[in-house]
Structures are given as C-alpha cells and as structure tokens.
XYZ file of C-alpha atoms in Angstrom:
575
model
C -8.436 -13.097 -16.457
C -6.879 -14.064 -19.655
C -7.941 -10.972 -21.705
C -5.814 -10.687 -24.602
C -3.069 -12.876 -23.529
C -3.025 -14.854 -26.871
C -2.513 -11.339 -28.486
C 0.669 -10.431 -26.603
C 2.901 -12.623 -28.654
C 3.535 -14.670 -25.541
C 2.951 -18.405 -25.657
C 1.377 -19.910 -22.808
C 3.318 -22.547 -20.947
C 2.501 -25.288 -18.299
C 1.813 -23.904 -14.880
C 4.451 -26.343 -13.202
C 7.083 -25.485 -15.900
C 7.225 -21.831 -14.781
C 5.954 -21.626 -11.177
C 7.998 -24.456 -10.257
C 7.569 -25.086 -6.583
C 5.749 -23.096 -3.839
C 3.053 -21.402 -5.205
C -0.647 -21.895 -4.415
C -2.948 -23.127 -6.894
C -4.876 -19.987 -6.614
C -1.909 -17.777 -7.403
C -0.514 -20.098 -10.090
C -3.833 -20.047 -11.815
C -4.162 -16.245 -11.628
C -0.722 -15.985 -13.524
C -0.749 -19.169 -15.623
C -2.276 -17.234 -18.561
C 0.430 -14.652 -18.539
C 3.423 -17.250 -18.300
C 6.146 -17.592 -20.928
C 9.169 -19.683 -21.091
C 12.325 -17.392 -20.968
C 13.527 -17.040 -24.513
C 17.289 -16.950 -23.439
C 18.055 -19.173 -20.599
C 21.698 -17.904 -20.519
C 20.427 -14.439 -20.508
C 18.104 -15.313 -17.552
C 20.905 -16.946 -15.513
C 23.151 -13.958 -15.929
C 20.500 -11.706 -14.060
C 21.482 -11.054 -10.478
C 19.067 -10.127 -7.492
C 17.902 -11.174 -3.948
C 14.826 -11.347 -1.543
C 15.333 -8.433 0.373
C 12.618 -8.566 3.273
C 14.418 -9.881 6.167
C 11.842 -8.633 8.630
C 9.607 -11.480 7.843
C 11.765 -13.952 9.641
C 11.735 -11.725 12.705
C 8.371 -10.954 12.643
C 7.509 -14.700 12.533
C 9.089 -15.171 16.092
C 5.434 -13.698 17.345
C 3.799 -16.861 15.846
C 5.955 -19.236 18.115
C 6.390 -18.328 21.742
C 8.707 -20.889 22.326
C 11.035 -19.462 19.644
C 10.627 -15.992 20.989
C 11.622 -17.153 24.583
C 14.708 -19.151 23.453
C 15.666 -15.919 21.404
C 15.219 -13.739 24.514
C 17.162 -16.080 26.665
C 19.980 -16.326 24.194
C 19.749 -19.816 23.468
C 19.297 -19.379 19.828
C 22.244 -20.771 17.830
C 24.994 -18.252 17.451
C 23.520 -15.962 19.803
C 25.020 -14.512 23.023
C 22.480 -14.092 26.003
C 22.183 -10.355 26.782
C 20.730 -9.387 30.121
C 17.393 -7.637 30.331
C 17.085 -3.943 31.109
C 14.579 -1.450 31.729
C 13.786 1.678 29.943
C 11.222 4.627 30.242
C 9.377 7.021 27.720
C 6.721 9.542 28.100
C 5.070 8.191 25.044
C 6.029 4.732 23.324
C 4.982 4.115 19.635
C 5.313 0.502 18.442
C 5.454 0.359 14.738
C 7.417 2.855 12.518
C 5.023 2.817 9.208
C 3.312 5.856 8.029
C 0.812 5.558 10.966
C 3.251 5.417 13.710
C 5.550 8.158 12.239
C 2.354 10.557 11.881
C 1.835 9.940 15.513
C 5.164 10.920 16.307
C 5.015 14.036 13.926
C 1.673 14.974 15.599
C 3.016 14.717 19.110
C 6.397 16.799 18.085
C 3.987 19.401 16.627
C 2.312 19.777 19.858
C 5.672 19.991 21.666
C 5.564 16.615 23.690
C 8.927 15.453 24.574
C 10.184 12.006 25.611
C 8.704 10.239 22.627
C 10.072 6.708 21.499
C 9.606 4.847 18.747
C 10.294 0.915 18.269
C 10.324 -0.488 14.791
C 10.961 -4.039 13.790
C 12.579 -3.571 10.473
C 15.979 -1.796 9.798
C 14.351 0.879 7.952
C 11.134 2.829 8.618
C 8.154 3.119 6.305
C 6.062 -0.003 6.340
C 4.632 -0.511 2.850
C 5.756 3.118 1.920
C 9.446 2.360 2.013
C 11.870 3.133 -0.623
C 15.477 2.025 -1.908
C 18.165 2.348 -4.465
C 19.182 0.170 -7.167
C 22.239 1.013 -9.486
C 22.402 4.406 -7.671
C 18.753 5.305 -8.314
C 15.938 5.732 -5.859
C 12.843 3.596 -6.141
C 9.778 2.618 -4.086
C 9.104 -0.529 -2.284
C 5.448 0.107 -2.129
C 3.231 3.064 -2.088
C 4.391 5.641 -4.884
C 2.103 8.349 -5.034
C -0.317 10.899 -3.249
C -3.274 12.788 -4.807
C -3.016 16.416 -4.093
C -5.248 16.673 -0.874
C -8.073 19.259 -0.502
C -7.213 22.087 2.072
C -10.004 21.124 4.013
C -8.237 17.571 4.719
C -6.292 19.406 7.723
C -3.945 16.620 9.087
C -2.484 15.900 5.523
C -2.505 19.626 4.633
C -0.571 20.580 7.787
C 1.982 17.586 7.178
C 2.767 18.898 3.561
C 3.076 22.525 4.503
C 5.221 21.517 7.491
C 7.356 19.640 5.027
C 7.612 22.343 2.798
C 5.994 20.423 -0.173
C 2.842 22.285 -0.526
C 1.294 25.804 0.199
C -2.111 26.306 1.538
C -4.516 28.201 -1.213
C -6.260 31.130 -0.661
C -9.664 29.393 -0.247
C -10.096 26.365 2.154
C -12.413 24.810 -0.673
C -9.607 24.330 -3.036
C -6.578 21.922 -3.171
C -2.968 22.573 -2.051
C -0.713 24.531 -4.037
C 2.201 22.188 -5.295
C 5.158 22.619 -7.567
C 4.851 21.107 -11.079
C 8.155 19.535 -10.340
C 6.399 17.357 -7.758
C 3.607 16.354 -9.951
C 3.351 13.234 -12.246
C 4.965 14.162 -15.566
C 3.146 13.581 -18.844
C 2.775 10.945 -20.206
C 1.338 9.223 -17.237
C -0.178 6.156 -18.091
C -0.499 3.567 -20.640
C -2.055 -0.067 -21.368
C -0.403 -3.081 -23.505
C -3.155 -4.554 -25.438
C -3.498 -6.114 -28.893
C 0.371 -6.299 -29.175
C 0.956 -2.651 -28.755
C 0.925 0.355 -26.185
C -1.959 2.679 -26.011
C -2.593 5.786 -24.000
C -4.547 5.431 -20.903
C -5.836 2.431 -18.881
C -9.002 1.872 -20.583
C -8.623 -0.909 -23.289
C -10.147 0.886 -26.113
C -8.518 -1.469 -28.909
C -10.632 -3.955 -31.083
C -12.771 -6.706 -29.888
C -16.246 -7.556 -30.640
C -17.398 -6.229 -27.261
C -15.460 -3.025 -27.798
C -18.680 -0.765 -28.164
C -20.677 -2.850 -25.514
C -17.897 -2.076 -23.103
C -17.628 1.388 -23.776
C -21.348 2.116 -23.240
C -21.112 0.256 -20.028
C -18.071 2.203 -18.875
C -19.964 5.599 -19.678
C -22.981 4.215 -18.004
C -21.063 3.277 -14.793
C -19.229 6.675 -14.830
C -22.563 8.450 -15.061
C -23.661 6.509 -11.807
C -20.397 7.283 -10.113
C -20.802 10.905 -10.747
C -24.441 10.534 -9.469
C -23.138 9.057 -6.202
C -20.502 11.376 -5.952
C -22.965 14.134 -5.826
C -25.052 12.768 -2.952
C -25.671 15.817 -0.964
C -23.547 16.221 2.339
C -25.328 15.592 5.392
C -26.263 17.991 8.226
C -22.750 18.014 9.468
C -21.240 18.672 5.920
C -20.083 15.010 5.643
C -19.843 13.792 2.055
C -20.955 10.236 1.107
C -17.389 9.126 -0.160
C -14.339 11.137 1.247
C -11.167 10.702 2.878
C -10.509 10.120 5.774
C -13.281 7.430 5.754
C -14.147 8.691 9.297
C -15.642 11.637 8.124
C -18.154 10.395 5.575
C -21.828 10.372 6.091
C -23.952 7.260 6.266
C -26.032 8.007 2.998
C -24.471 5.291 0.618
C -23.008 2.880 3.575
C -25.686 0.185 2.143
C -23.599 -0.496 -0.707
C -21.138 -2.093 1.811
C -23.376 -5.241 2.194
C -23.168 -6.203 -1.463
C -19.783 -7.191 -3.227
C -18.459 -5.263 -6.241
C -18.847 -8.147 -8.340
C -22.653 -8.523 -7.483
C -22.866 -4.840 -7.624
C -21.440 -4.821 -11.317
C -23.748 -7.884 -12.302
C -26.691 -6.127 -10.846
C -25.889 -3.231 -13.213
C -25.175 -5.113 -16.273
C -21.579 -4.365 -16.335
C -20.476 -7.843 -17.676
C -18.291 -6.983 -20.694
C -14.754 -8.460 -20.536
C -12.943 -5.286 -20.716
C -15.409 -3.532 -18.306
C -14.698 -6.559 -15.715
C -11.153 -6.198 -16.129
C -10.976 -2.627 -15.671
C -13.220 -2.602 -12.472
C -11.162 -5.341 -11.078
C -7.755 -3.446 -11.930
C -9.218 -0.848 -9.464
C -10.047 -3.033 -6.568
C -6.671 -4.678 -7.185
C -4.712 -1.641 -7.280
C -6.142 0.083 -4.127
C -7.422 -2.899 -2.091
C -5.258 -6.040 -3.280
C -8.384 -7.940 -3.735
C -10.738 -9.409 -6.199
C -14.051 -7.978 -7.156
C -15.828 -10.601 -5.448
C -13.841 -9.867 -2.483
C -14.250 -6.053 -2.348
C -17.431 -4.356 -1.090
C -19.293 -2.379 -3.601
C -18.969 0.811 -1.226
C -15.128 0.577 -1.686
C -15.413 0.030 -5.287
C -17.407 3.379 -5.580
C -15.060 4.969 -3.125
C -12.170 4.136 -5.405
C -13.533 6.585 -7.803
C -15.253 9.114 -5.825
C -13.224 9.413 -2.439
C -10.410 11.712 -3.824
C -12.800 14.103 -6.000
C -13.212 17.559 -5.110
C -16.697 19.209 -5.813
C -16.800 22.579 -7.372
C -19.405 25.316 -6.618
C -21.526 24.208 -9.428
C -21.526 20.722 -8.037
C -19.249 19.249 -10.608
C -16.814 16.636 -9.380
C -13.047 16.989 -10.267
C -10.277 14.923 -9.951
C -7.016 16.272 -8.771
C -3.478 15.568 -9.748
C -0.905 13.268 -8.216
C 2.301 14.149 -6.355
C 5.201 11.414 -6.790
C 8.935 10.953 -6.199
C 11.612 8.472 -7.519
C 11.539 6.750 -4.285
C 7.464 7.154 -3.912
C 6.111 7.793 -0.657
C 9.521 6.982 1.208
C 9.732 10.919 0.541
C 6.798 11.399 2.776
C 8.242 8.751 5.425
C 11.457 10.607 5.136
C 9.732 13.988 6.039
C 7.638 12.744 8.567
C 10.838 11.120 10.319
C 12.737 14.465 9.671
C 10.268 16.420 11.478
C 9.757 14.085 14.209
C 13.353 13.658 14.916
C 13.921 17.435 14.860
C 11.207 17.601 17.880
C 13.003 15.013 19.830
C 11.712 11.737 18.666
C 14.069 8.816 19.593
C 13.932 5.633 17.222
C 15.021 2.070 18.086
C 14.982 -0.215 15.124
C 15.332 -4.024 15.229
C 13.100 -4.134 18.269
C 10.194 -6.697 18.300
C 7.381 -5.710 20.792
C 5.952 -8.984 21.947
C 3.728 -8.231 25.259
C 1.680 -4.780 25.803
C -0.228 -4.361 29.111
C -1.701 -1.611 31.156
C 0.374 -1.538 34.476
C -1.405 0.842 36.838
C -0.384 4.413 36.238
C 1.633 3.530 33.000
C 1.614 0.894 30.406
C 4.418 -1.784 29.705
C 5.922 -3.161 26.532
C 8.159 -6.143 26.671
C 10.349 -6.086 23.582
C 13.545 -8.095 22.303
C 16.318 -6.667 20.041
C 16.314 -9.261 17.045
C 20.024 -8.761 16.615
C 21.558 -8.992 20.062
C 18.439 -10.608 21.798
C 18.536 -8.232 24.504
C 15.352 -8.132 26.363
C 14.190 -4.578 27.049
C 11.034 -3.666 29.403
C 9.618 -0.379 28.687
C 7.493 1.689 30.880
C 5.516 4.775 29.620
C 2.754 6.922 30.222
C 0.997 5.975 27.206
C 1.582 3.563 24.223
C 0.471 3.682 20.796
C 0.108 0.384 18.877
C 0.831 1.517 15.171
C 0.939 -2.063 14.104
C -1.632 -4.135 12.285
C -4.522 -6.017 13.886
C -3.268 -9.452 13.369
C -0.012 -8.356 15.253
C -2.185 -6.713 18.195
C -3.767 -10.162 18.456
C -0.623 -11.616 19.422
C 0.879 -8.762 21.696
C -2.315 -7.483 23.832
C -2.091 -8.994 27.353
C -5.786 -7.772 27.631
C -8.060 -7.197 24.715
C -11.782 -6.395 24.909
C -12.043 -5.910 21.165
C -10.308 -9.325 20.377
C -13.374 -10.531 18.364
C -13.459 -7.271 16.216
C -9.531 -7.650 15.502
C -9.958 -11.261 14.237
C -12.295 -10.204 11.609
C -9.430 -8.028 9.638
C -8.115 -9.777 6.618
C -4.970 -8.970 4.581
C -3.864 -9.596 1.133
C -0.377 -10.409 0.213
C 1.614 -8.508 -2.128
C 5.183 -8.977 -4.223
C 6.996 -5.874 -5.346
C 10.240 -6.185 -7.472
C 12.646 -3.648 -8.852
C 14.406 -4.229 -12.191
C 17.742 -2.733 -12.977
C 17.864 -1.883 -16.540
C 20.885 -0.065 -18.210
C 19.356 0.011 -21.520
C 15.468 -0.192 -21.617
C 14.022 -1.948 -24.386
C 12.564 -0.253 -27.548
C 8.789 0.543 -27.463
C 6.026 -0.047 -29.747
C 3.003 2.258 -29.869
C 2.491 4.817 -27.027
C 5.849 5.957 -25.346
C 7.086 4.859 -22.201
C 4.857 6.240 -19.049
C 5.092 6.536 -15.176
C 2.690 3.782 -15.066
C 2.709 0.744 -17.511
C 0.025 -1.935 -17.228
C -0.653 -4.851 -19.233
C -4.165 -6.074 -20.037
C -5.292 -9.331 -18.871
C -2.345 -9.673 -16.474
C -2.778 -10.457 -12.572
C -0.045 -7.865 -11.982
C -0.336 -4.330 -12.060
C 2.454 -3.708 -14.527
C 5.240 -1.410 -13.456
C 6.139 2.227 -12.585
C 9.066 3.923 -14.177
C 10.801 5.007 -11.017
C 13.079 7.348 -13.252
C 10.199 8.951 -14.906
C 10.458 12.262 -12.967
C 14.232 12.534 -13.349
C 15.864 14.735 -15.965
C 18.950 12.494 -16.968
C 20.930 12.189 -20.245
C 21.625 8.537 -19.644
C 19.097 6.040 -20.689
C 19.282 3.491 -17.583
C 16.119 3.189 -15.493
C 14.740 1.394 -12.671
C 11.254 -0.253 -12.967
C 9.128 -1.110 -9.922
C 6.695 -3.865 -10.769
C 3.588 -4.981 -8.317
C 1.625 -8.023 -7.932
C -1.358 -8.203 -5.525
C -2.263 -11.625 -4.495
C -6.056 -11.849 -4.763
C -6.567 -15.598 -3.435
C -9.259 -15.729 -1.067
C -7.295 -18.334 0.974
C -4.925 -15.551 2.120
C -3.016 -17.898 4.550
C -1.989 -20.413 2.029
C -1.121 -17.973 -0.427
C 1.054 -16.290 2.127
C 2.794 -19.529 3.021
C 3.410 -20.298 -0.938
C 4.510 -16.588 -1.239
C 7.061 -16.728 1.415
C 8.388 -20.353 0.382
C 9.218 -19.187 -3.180
C 12.918 -18.805 -3.905
C 14.338 -15.584 -5.734
C 14.561 -17.601 -9.166
C 10.768 -18.084 -8.987
C 10.058 -14.361 -8.567
C 12.627 -13.563 -11.338
C 10.884 -15.895 -13.825
C 7.562 -14.744 -13.096
C 8.480 -11.106 -13.608
C 10.017 -11.662 -16.924
C 7.138 -13.891 -17.957
C 4.648 -11.189 -17.052
C 6.523 -8.736 -19.137
C 7.699 -10.501 -21.967
C 4.573 -9.810 -24.191
C 5.337 -5.975 -24.361
C 9.083 -6.457 -24.039
C 10.213 -9.458 -25.745
C 13.909 -8.923 -25.122
C 13.611 -7.983 -21.596
C 15.796 -10.825 -20.142
C 18.688 -9.774 -22.099
C 18.266 -6.212 -20.848
C 18.049 -6.481 -17.234
C 20.911 -6.657 -14.962
C 19.231 -7.320 -11.525
C 15.924 -7.904 -10.061
C 15.366 -7.484 -6.238
C 12.173 -8.601 -4.539
C 10.217 -7.763 -1.414
C 7.176 -9.786 -0.143
C 4.701 -8.352 1.941
C 2.511 -11.092 3.627
C -0.075 -8.853 4.977
C 0.370 -5.717 2.759
C -3.125 -4.473 2.616
C -6.328 -4.804 4.731
C -9.044 -5.901 2.531
C -12.684 -3.971 2.594
C -14.601 -7.412 2.045
C -18.440 -7.102 1.526
C -20.302 -6.297 4.768
C -17.126 -5.637 6.744
C -16.275 -1.852 6.300
C -19.070 -0.626 7.946
C -19.938 -3.388 10.606
C -18.353 -1.696 13.378
C -15.501 -3.830 13.866
C -12.859 -0.986 12.767
C -14.529 1.503 15.169
C -14.192 -1.113 18.106
C -10.481 -2.200 17.313
C -9.699 1.811 17.415
C -10.791 2.273 20.835
C -8.121 2.689 23.415
C -7.539 0.123 26.193
C -6.671 2.160 29.299
C -3.208 3.841 28.401
C -2.921 1.714 25.184
C -3.903 3.556 21.992
C -4.270 2.247 18.174
C -3.219 3.831 15.005
C -2.788 1.958 11.672
C -4.221 2.158 8.194
C -5.935 -1.033 8.791
C -8.340 0.693 11.302
C -9.578 2.537 8.222
C -10.196 -0.420 6.104
C -8.443 1.152 3.256
C -4.613 0.822 2.864
C -4.065 4.427 1.647
C -1.363 6.990 2.817
C -4.104 9.479 3.800
C -5.876 7.223 5.906
C -2.529 6.100 7.727
C -1.699 9.692 8.412
C -5.199 10.338 9.928
C -5.193 7.480 12.058
C -1.825 8.462 13.302
C -3.027 11.841 14.132
C -6.255 10.770 15.649
C -4.326 8.436 18.012
C -1.786 11.305 18.917
C -4.463 13.725 19.689
C -6.263 11.248 21.883
C -2.842 10.939 23.799
C -2.697 14.777 23.822
C -5.992 14.940 25.494
C -4.962 12.224 28.053
C -1.904 14.123 28.826
C -3.657 17.361 29.153
C -1.898 19.056 26.157
C -3.869 21.822 24.532
C -3.373 21.863 20.706
C -5.464 22.669 17.853
C -7.274 19.474 16.525
C -6.200 18.282 13.098
C -7.987 14.871 12.718
C-alpha cells in the first residue's frame, strides 16, 4: 500500500533505478512506493557492510544431491577428502534453533545424558539469533517475548530456570519479571504525515480518519467478544498459546482469509487495512489475503489473560539488546551444563530408522568429513521443507508438502550519531506508515549509555504469494541493493540518514516464517507432520503454524517429553 508516501517528503523514483536487478516484480512493486534516490551518492558509497548469511550456501546442498555427494567425497574445488567416521548418541537433535535447544533443555532437566545436537550454521538460534555491531548487541530476528501466564508451564519453567522470572503466588497470574527486562517507555511510534506520533495507529489527518477510527473500535469490540468465548469442558480457550491447547470453538474462522473477513465486516478504510495488514506481516510475514482470519484474530487475542471478572488484559513485553538471542543463550547454557554436546557446521542429509536405533548421515561443511550417527532416538528440529529432503521414509510427506514459508530480510545499521527527530521521541519500535517494511527496532533502547551511538534493526517481510520466485530474487540481490533499499525506506523520516550511517549488515532468511494460510491451520496437516516415525521425532515452530518463540519452545518441550516416554524416563510433564 502507498499510504502517506507522498506526504513523507520522499519523491518516488522508477522501480528499476533503485531496485536494480535481482528482485521479483512482486517485491519491487511492494516497495516501489517507498523508493527514493539517495540524496548524497558519495555518502552512500562511504557506507560499509556485508551480507552475513553464509549458511544459505551450505543449506542449498540439500537441493542438489550431486553437489552434496561431491562435497562428501572431497571432490569440491579446494577441498581435501576426509574419511567417514561413525558416532553414537543416546538422543541426537538435528537443528539448533529455539525448538532444538528447547528439546535439549527439557532432556537435560530430566537428567538424560548422551544428548548431541547438530547445527548447520556457525551459531545457534535460527531466527532468534543475535550479533554485535560497533561493540553493541543487536537481534537478527525475533526480539521480544510477552510475559507469559504462569499456566503456560513449559515457558514459565524455562524463564524461572534461567533466573529471568519468578512464579507468582497464583497460577492464574503472569510471571513476575524485573522491570529492567521489560520494554522501556516510550515503546512504539508511527511516522505519518511527515511527523512521528505515539503508538502504531495512524491517527493523523485524512478524510477517512473518522471512518477508520470507528471501524477500529468496532473491530476491537469484536475481538474482545471473541476472546471472551467460554472455555470448553477441558478449560481450553478459543485463542491461546500454545495453539495445541485451544478449543475448537472458533476454528471455523480458519476457512476464511483475513482479507475476506475484514471485507465482510466492512473494515475497508485505508488506515484500517494498513493496520490489520501490519499485524499479519509482523507475526506471520504474510498479506491479509494470505493469512487465515483465525490467525488474524489470534494475533490480537492469543496472548491475552482473562481476569476473574472476565475482562481481557494484555501483558508486558520482555526484551534485550540482542533480542531473543538472550533466550537462546539461556537455553544453551542450561543444556550444556546438563551435558549437551554441540557440533556446528553439520549438514544432516539423510535420516532413517535402523532397527533398534535411528541413523543420521551428516557432512561437515567445512572439512567435508562424513559422519554416520546412530542414536536411540532422533529429534528433527528442522522445518518441514528440510525434512522433505532428508527423511528416508515419510508417511506424512503429503502433509509436509503443504507448509508454506515467507522470506525475510533483516538489516542492522551502525549509527555513531543518530539523526534528529521530529515529533514523538525515538522509541523501541519505529514504524513508517505505508511502508512494506516493519520499520526498525532501536537495539540500544534498553541501555543506559551516555554516548549517542545506536544500532537499528530493520525488518522486511516479503509477502509475495510466489514465495519461490521471491526467495530466488532475494538471494540473488547484492548487498548494495539492500543498502539502497534500507536508505530509501527510511529517508522519509530521516532525510540525512545516508550521511549518518557507518555500516549496514544484512541477513536474508529464505524460509523465515511459516504462513498460516486460509484453511490450512486446522486442516490436520500440522498434526500429521508432528507424528513420530519410529524413533524419529519432530520439533519445530512451523508445526504450530505460527512462528512464535512460545510455539517453538512448546514444540521442543513436547517432542522431548515424547522421547522421555519412549526412554522410560519419568518426569512431570510441562507440555
């Protein structure tokens, strides 16, 4: 949507001039309205930076078995062949994202020894990774966690184990968290009509302002009504986290797209449409048309708590300069202290049951050494598009093939001297109305520092319906393309940004988030894909249909408890 592009002081330029080469028509069209020519080409050329996602190259070996075989045989140019070897584990986890580390944490908590984790990348965390720029920590993906209710047992146990929260006196309340871990005020702002304003609802001007305001009030009233749907006989709410704990009361909404749902309710104002789609892009990386109505309503209700009087309340948010990489670090610390053994740079390319064990064939992507792992149980904490290529036997292959994923781009900007502000002061979350990006998070917002330097983390969900073409274009574009795109997107609120940025680093996620497409969330495909195949178990956030940390952690906990049962280890369930 163009929204208030013309009012941002940012003159549109031809699509080809800015997005030169390597971007699909859909992505270019989505961002074309936000494009501006750099004001100072010399300043732009001075900016340093790089694309930092090396694992994209290694992971694509799975698509080409011939290349994988050549690498394993040592025939790749510059490689020296290494002989294969055998290794054993009691439990082998493939994938070191939030779900895989949650498996390791839960097994360590139950005292299981002999647990090994294989990860393709050089660092753990998946889309919850973090990094450093100019000595300052920043996120590379997920960057906050709503304070959970105590009844969310698995997540509450993790936060208490990590020393990040305390259990409340009543299980009906939220965990107790130190104020230093909560998002500081001011927390969010929106750039519209040439000025920053408080909050993310575009209140300023426009002939449709009153109409949009009325539509928003009507929508929020409906959301409150749906959130108040009585629990079923088992106490399950209609919208909750984890999704597996919800009732069937409102699942009929899944068959309708969020776009059709909004149209049916007369929510057609331009600001209202932008605000609703901001929600689906934020949590699902998808457009209103490509998101189920159930998922849209869940965005506004799933994390609410219901007080004794029936009123719904929204909790506070925990965050850190490095984002959810802090949670990844805690999961790793707790797991390693319990005996977890981690091997990075490992590409698992074949997984099969083998009698009284399961076998995983892997290749070290640095040395090309072949490793044949044998374990009592294997947990694949990898997305389903990977499992489609690695499983030797797969009765749920047709279900796995229905999973869809949206690409993302994340950029981190090093700003020794942030630009001046107009209107509401800089916040943790800073969004530009009408942009296809989600704006930027100030990674230094939580810090007490006298100096004025900052790191901004900019997020772009690519909502093209043709994800495959968008992924190819995204991975083909050079760093200069993303540099120019970031500067163009932010030039409206920050006209002299190019003169102030010292470095822009970029990470591309080709399959960043599973998409809860209309009719898919409750189709049964997720449940079938989660079913164990012999000694092979599954744990990944995509099995929940929503790429949320809460869901990744729950899926990991669930799979770990499935393994505990198979091993005959008694432990109080958390999932």
